mmCIF file of C-alpha atoms in Angstrom:
data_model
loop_
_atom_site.group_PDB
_atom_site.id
_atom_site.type_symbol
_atom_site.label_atom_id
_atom_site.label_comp_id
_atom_site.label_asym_id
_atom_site.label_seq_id
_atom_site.Cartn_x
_atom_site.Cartn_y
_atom_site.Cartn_z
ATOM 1 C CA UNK A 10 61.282 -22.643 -29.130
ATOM 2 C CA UNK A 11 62.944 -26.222 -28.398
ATOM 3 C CA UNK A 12 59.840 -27.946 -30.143
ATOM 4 C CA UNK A 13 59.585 -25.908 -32.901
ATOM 5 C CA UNK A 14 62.982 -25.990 -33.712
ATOM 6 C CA UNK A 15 63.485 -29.814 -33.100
ATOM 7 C CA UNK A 16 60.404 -30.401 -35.407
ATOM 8 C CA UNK A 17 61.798 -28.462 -37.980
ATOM 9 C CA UNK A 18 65.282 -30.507 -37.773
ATOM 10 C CA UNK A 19 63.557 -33.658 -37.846
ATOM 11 C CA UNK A 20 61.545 -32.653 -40.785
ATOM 12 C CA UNK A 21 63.952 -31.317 -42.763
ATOM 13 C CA UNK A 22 66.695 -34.157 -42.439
ATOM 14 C CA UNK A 23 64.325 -36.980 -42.332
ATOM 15 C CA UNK A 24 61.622 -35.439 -44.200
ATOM 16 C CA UNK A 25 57.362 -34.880 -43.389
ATOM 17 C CA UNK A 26 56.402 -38.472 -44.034
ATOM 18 C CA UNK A 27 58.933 -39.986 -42.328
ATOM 19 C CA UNK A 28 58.655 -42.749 -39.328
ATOM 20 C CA UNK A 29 61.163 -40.232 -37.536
ATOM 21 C CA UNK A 30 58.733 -37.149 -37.816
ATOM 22 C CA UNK A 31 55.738 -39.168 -36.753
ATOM 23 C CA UNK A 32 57.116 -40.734 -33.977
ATOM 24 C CA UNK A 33 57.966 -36.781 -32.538
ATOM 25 C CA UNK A 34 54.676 -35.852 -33.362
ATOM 26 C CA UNK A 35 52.827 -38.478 -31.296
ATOM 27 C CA UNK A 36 55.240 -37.948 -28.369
ATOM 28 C CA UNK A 37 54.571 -34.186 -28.379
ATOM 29 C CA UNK A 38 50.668 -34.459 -28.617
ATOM 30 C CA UNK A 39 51.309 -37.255 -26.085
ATOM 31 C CA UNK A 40 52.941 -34.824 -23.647
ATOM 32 C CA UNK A 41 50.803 -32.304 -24.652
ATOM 33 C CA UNK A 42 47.702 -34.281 -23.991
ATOM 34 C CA UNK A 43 48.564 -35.712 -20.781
ATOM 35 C CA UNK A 44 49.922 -32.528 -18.819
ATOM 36 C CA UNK A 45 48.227 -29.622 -18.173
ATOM 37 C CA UNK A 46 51.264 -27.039 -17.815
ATOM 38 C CA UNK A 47 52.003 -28.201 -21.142
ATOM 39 C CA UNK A 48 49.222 -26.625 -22.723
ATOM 40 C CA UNK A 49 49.059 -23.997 -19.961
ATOM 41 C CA UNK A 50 52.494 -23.028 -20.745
ATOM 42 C CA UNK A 51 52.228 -23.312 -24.561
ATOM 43 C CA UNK A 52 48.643 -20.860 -24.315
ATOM 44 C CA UNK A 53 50.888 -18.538 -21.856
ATOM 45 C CA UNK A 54 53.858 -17.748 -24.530
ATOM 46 C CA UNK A 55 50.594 -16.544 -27.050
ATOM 47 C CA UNK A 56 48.410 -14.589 -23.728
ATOM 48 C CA UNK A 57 51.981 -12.331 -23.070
ATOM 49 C CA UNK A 58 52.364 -11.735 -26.809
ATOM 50 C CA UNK A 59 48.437 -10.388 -27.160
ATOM 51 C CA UNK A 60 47.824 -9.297 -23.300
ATOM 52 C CA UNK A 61 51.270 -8.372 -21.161
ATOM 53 C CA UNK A 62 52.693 -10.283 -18.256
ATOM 54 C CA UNK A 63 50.193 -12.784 -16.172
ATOM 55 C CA UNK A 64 49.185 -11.179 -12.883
ATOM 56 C CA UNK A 65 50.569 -12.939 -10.443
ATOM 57 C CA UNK A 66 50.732 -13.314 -6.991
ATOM 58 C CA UNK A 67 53.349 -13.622 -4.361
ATOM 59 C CA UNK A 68 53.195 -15.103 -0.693
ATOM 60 C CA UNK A 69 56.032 -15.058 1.944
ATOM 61 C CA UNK A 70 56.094 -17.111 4.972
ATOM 62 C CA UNK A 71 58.219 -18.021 8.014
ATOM 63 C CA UNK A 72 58.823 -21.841 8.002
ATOM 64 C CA UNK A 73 61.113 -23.870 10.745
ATOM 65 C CA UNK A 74 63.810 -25.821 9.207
ATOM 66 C CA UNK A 75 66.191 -27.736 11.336
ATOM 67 C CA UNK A 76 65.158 -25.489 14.223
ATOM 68 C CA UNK A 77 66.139 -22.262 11.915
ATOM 69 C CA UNK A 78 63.261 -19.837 10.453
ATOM 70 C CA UNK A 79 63.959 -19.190 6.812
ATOM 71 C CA UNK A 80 61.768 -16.834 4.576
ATOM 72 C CA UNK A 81 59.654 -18.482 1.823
ATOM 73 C CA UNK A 82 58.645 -16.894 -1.235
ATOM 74 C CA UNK A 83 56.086 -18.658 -3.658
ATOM 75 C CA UNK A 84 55.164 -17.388 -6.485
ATOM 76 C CA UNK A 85 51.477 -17.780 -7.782
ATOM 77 C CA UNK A 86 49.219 -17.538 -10.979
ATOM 78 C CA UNK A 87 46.081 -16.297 -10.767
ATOM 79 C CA UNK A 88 43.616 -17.633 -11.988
ATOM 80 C CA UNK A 89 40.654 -15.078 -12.669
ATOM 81 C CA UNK A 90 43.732 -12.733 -13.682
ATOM 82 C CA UNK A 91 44.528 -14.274 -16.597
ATOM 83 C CA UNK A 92 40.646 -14.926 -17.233
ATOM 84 C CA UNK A 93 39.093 -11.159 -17.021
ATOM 85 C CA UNK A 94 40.616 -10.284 -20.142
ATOM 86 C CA UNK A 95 39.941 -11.102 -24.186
ATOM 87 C CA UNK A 96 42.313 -13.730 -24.535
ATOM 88 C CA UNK A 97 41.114 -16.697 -25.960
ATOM 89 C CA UNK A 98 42.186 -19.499 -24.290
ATOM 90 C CA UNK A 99 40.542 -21.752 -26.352
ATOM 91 C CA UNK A 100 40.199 -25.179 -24.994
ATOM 92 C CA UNK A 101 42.318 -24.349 -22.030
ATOM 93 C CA UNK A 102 39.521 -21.994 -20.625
ATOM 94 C CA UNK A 103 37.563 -24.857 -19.100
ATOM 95 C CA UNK A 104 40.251 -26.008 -17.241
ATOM 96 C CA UNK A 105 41.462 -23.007 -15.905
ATOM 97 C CA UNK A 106 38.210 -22.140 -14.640
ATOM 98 C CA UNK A 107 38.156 -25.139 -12.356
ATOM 99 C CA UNK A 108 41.337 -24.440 -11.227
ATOM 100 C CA UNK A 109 42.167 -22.810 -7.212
ATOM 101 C CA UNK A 110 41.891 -19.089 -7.608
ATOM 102 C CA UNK A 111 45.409 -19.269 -7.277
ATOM 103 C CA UNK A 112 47.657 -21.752 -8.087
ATOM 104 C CA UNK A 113 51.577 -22.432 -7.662
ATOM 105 C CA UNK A 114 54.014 -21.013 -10.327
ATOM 106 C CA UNK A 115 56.754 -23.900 -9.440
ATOM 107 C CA UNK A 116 54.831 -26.454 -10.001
ATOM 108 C CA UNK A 117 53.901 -25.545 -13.264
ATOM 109 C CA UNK A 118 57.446 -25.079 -14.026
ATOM 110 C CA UNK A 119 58.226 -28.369 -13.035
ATOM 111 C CA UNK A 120 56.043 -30.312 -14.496
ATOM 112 C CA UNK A 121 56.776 -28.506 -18.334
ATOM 113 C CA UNK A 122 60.433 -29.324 -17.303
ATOM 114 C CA UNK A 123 60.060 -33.315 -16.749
ATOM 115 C CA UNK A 124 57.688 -32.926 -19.603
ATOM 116 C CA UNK A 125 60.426 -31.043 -21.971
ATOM 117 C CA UNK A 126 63.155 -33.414 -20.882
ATOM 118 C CA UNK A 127 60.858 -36.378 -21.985
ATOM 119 C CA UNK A 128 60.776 -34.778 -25.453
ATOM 120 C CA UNK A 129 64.592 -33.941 -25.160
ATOM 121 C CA UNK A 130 64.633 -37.388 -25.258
ATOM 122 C CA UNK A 131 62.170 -38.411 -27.632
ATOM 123 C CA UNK A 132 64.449 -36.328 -29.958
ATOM 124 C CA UNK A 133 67.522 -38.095 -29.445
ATOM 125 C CA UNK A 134 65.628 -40.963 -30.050
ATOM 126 C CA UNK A 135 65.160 -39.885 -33.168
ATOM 127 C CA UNK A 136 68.769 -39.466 -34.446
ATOM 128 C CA UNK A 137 70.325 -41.939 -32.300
ATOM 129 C CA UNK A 138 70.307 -44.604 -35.498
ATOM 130 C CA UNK A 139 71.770 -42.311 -37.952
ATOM 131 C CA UNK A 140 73.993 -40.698 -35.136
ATOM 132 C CA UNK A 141 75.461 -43.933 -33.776
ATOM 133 C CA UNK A 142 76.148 -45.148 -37.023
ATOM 134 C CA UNK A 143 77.971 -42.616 -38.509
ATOM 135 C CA UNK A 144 80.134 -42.552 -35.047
ATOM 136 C CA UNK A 145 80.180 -46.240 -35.728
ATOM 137 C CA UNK A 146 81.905 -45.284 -38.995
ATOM 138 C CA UNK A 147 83.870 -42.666 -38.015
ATOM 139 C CA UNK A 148 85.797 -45.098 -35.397
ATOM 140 C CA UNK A 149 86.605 -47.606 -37.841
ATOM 141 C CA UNK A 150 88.219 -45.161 -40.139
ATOM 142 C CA UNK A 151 90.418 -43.493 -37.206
ATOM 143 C CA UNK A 152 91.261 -47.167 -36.355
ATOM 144 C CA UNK A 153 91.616 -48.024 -39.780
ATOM 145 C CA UNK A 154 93.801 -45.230 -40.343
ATOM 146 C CA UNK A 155 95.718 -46.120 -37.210
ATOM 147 C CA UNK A 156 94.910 -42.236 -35.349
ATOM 148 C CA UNK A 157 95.097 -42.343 -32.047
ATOM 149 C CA UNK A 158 96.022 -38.487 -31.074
ATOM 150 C CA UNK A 159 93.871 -35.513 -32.656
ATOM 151 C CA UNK A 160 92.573 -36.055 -35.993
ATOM 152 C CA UNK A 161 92.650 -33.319 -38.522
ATOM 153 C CA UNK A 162 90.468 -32.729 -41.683
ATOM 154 C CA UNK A 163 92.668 -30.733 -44.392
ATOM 155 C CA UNK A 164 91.698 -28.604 -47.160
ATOM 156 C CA UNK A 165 94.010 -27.999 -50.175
ATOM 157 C CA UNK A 166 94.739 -25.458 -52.930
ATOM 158 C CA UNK A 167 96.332 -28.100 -54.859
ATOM 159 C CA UNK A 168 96.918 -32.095 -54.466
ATOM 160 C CA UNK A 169 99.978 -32.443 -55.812
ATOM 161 C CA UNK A 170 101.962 -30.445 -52.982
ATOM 162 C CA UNK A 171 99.654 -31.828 -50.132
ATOM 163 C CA UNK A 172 102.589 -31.943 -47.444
ATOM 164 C CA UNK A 173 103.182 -27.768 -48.193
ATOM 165 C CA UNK A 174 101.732 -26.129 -45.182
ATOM 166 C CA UNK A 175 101.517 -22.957 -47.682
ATOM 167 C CA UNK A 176 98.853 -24.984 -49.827
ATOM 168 C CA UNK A 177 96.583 -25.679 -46.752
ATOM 169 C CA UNK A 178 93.228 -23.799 -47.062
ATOM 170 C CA UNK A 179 91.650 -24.673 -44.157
ATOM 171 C CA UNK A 180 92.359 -26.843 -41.177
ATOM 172 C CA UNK A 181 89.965 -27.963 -39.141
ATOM 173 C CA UNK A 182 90.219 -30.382 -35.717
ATOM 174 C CA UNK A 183 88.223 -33.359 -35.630
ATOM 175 C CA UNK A 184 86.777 -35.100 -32.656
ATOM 176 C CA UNK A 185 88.618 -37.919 -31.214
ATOM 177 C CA UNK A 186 87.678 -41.225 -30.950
ATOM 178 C CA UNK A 187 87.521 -40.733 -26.535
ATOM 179 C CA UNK A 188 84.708 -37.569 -27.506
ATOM 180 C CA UNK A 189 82.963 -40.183 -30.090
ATOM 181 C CA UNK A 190 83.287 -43.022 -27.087
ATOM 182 C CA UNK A 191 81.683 -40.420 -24.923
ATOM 183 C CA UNK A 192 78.864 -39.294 -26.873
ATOM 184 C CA UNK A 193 77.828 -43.145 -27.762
ATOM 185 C CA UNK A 194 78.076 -43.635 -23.615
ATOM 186 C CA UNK A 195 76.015 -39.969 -23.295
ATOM 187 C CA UNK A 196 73.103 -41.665 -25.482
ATOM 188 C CA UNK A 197 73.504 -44.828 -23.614
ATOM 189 C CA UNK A 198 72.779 -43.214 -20.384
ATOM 190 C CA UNK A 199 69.785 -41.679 -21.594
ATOM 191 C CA UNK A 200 68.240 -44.555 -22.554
ATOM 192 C CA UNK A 201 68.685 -43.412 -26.425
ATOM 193 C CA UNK A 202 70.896 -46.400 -27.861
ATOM 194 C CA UNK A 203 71.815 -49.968 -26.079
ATOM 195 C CA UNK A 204 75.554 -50.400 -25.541
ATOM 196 C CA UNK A 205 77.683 -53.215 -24.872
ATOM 197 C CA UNK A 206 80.028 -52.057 -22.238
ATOM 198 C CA UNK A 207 81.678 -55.308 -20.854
#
């Protein structure tokens, strides 16, 4: 649902031909390309729509840690399960045919994770621009304006009796300029948007 949903914001702010929206669709058919629980994953959503849960398979063990036993469950796909029925896997079939008759649920999981948090990025990526610059803007009219506590955005019934709380419509808080700070040092982290913080 993320990648749908992200596609269809990129599309529709930036529009189909846009650098934006080509630049997510090489990273997903990058991702999607390169890892195999990717596509597993992706195939999997459609096989428990048209054929029920996957079988599975579950192992417990005994293992020493620190000198303790602990219980370990893992939790396994298998493989000829999700073959033996009329699912078509398309070009995923091949693959799954050479894998282990079983093989481990977590790391599948993992891997779409690291794999989804590379497109999580890819996506900010894509507003970042657009995003820091309107923060960018937004600071210099707070500053201009000289706001340092909360910032308010005020709807009237009428202009001429602005300073009548009985002609307020609608109030609404604004973010400060610490929350716009933060979110500009947010996409820094990530590796979204270069910062200058000396």
């Amino acid at each position: 649902m993320f990648i749908e949903h992200t596609e269809l914001r990129i599309k529709k702010k930036y529009g189909k031909h846009s650098q934006q929206f080509k630049e997510w669709k090489t990273d997903t058919t990058s991702e999607y390309d390169n890892y195999f629980a990717y596509r597993f994953l992706y195939q999997l959503r459609n096989y428990t729509q048209h054929s029920g849960l996957p079988i599975g398979s579950i192992s417990r063990q005994l293992v020493q840690n620190n000198g303790e036993e602990e219980k370990v469950l893992k939790t396994f796909f298998v493989r000829d399960g999700l073959l033996e029925n009329d699912f078509k896997w398309k070009k995923l079939q091949k693959e799954l045919e050479q894998l282990p008759e079983k093989f481990l649920f977590l790391d599948i999981v993992n891997e779409f994770n690291r794999c989804m948090a590379q497109l999580y990025q890819s996506a900010l990526s894509q507003i970042a621009k657009d995003l820091s610059s309107s923060i960018e803007k937004y600071l210099n009219l707070l500053s201009s304006h000289k706001i340092d506590s909360l910032p308010f955005l005020y709807k009237f019934k009428s202009h001429t009796d602005r300073y009548n709380p009985e002609n307020y419509i609608q109030v609404q808080p604004l973010p400060t300029q610490k929350e716009m700070v933060d979110c500009l040092t947010d996409l820094h982290e990530f590796k979204v948007i270069e910062l200058n913080l000396n």
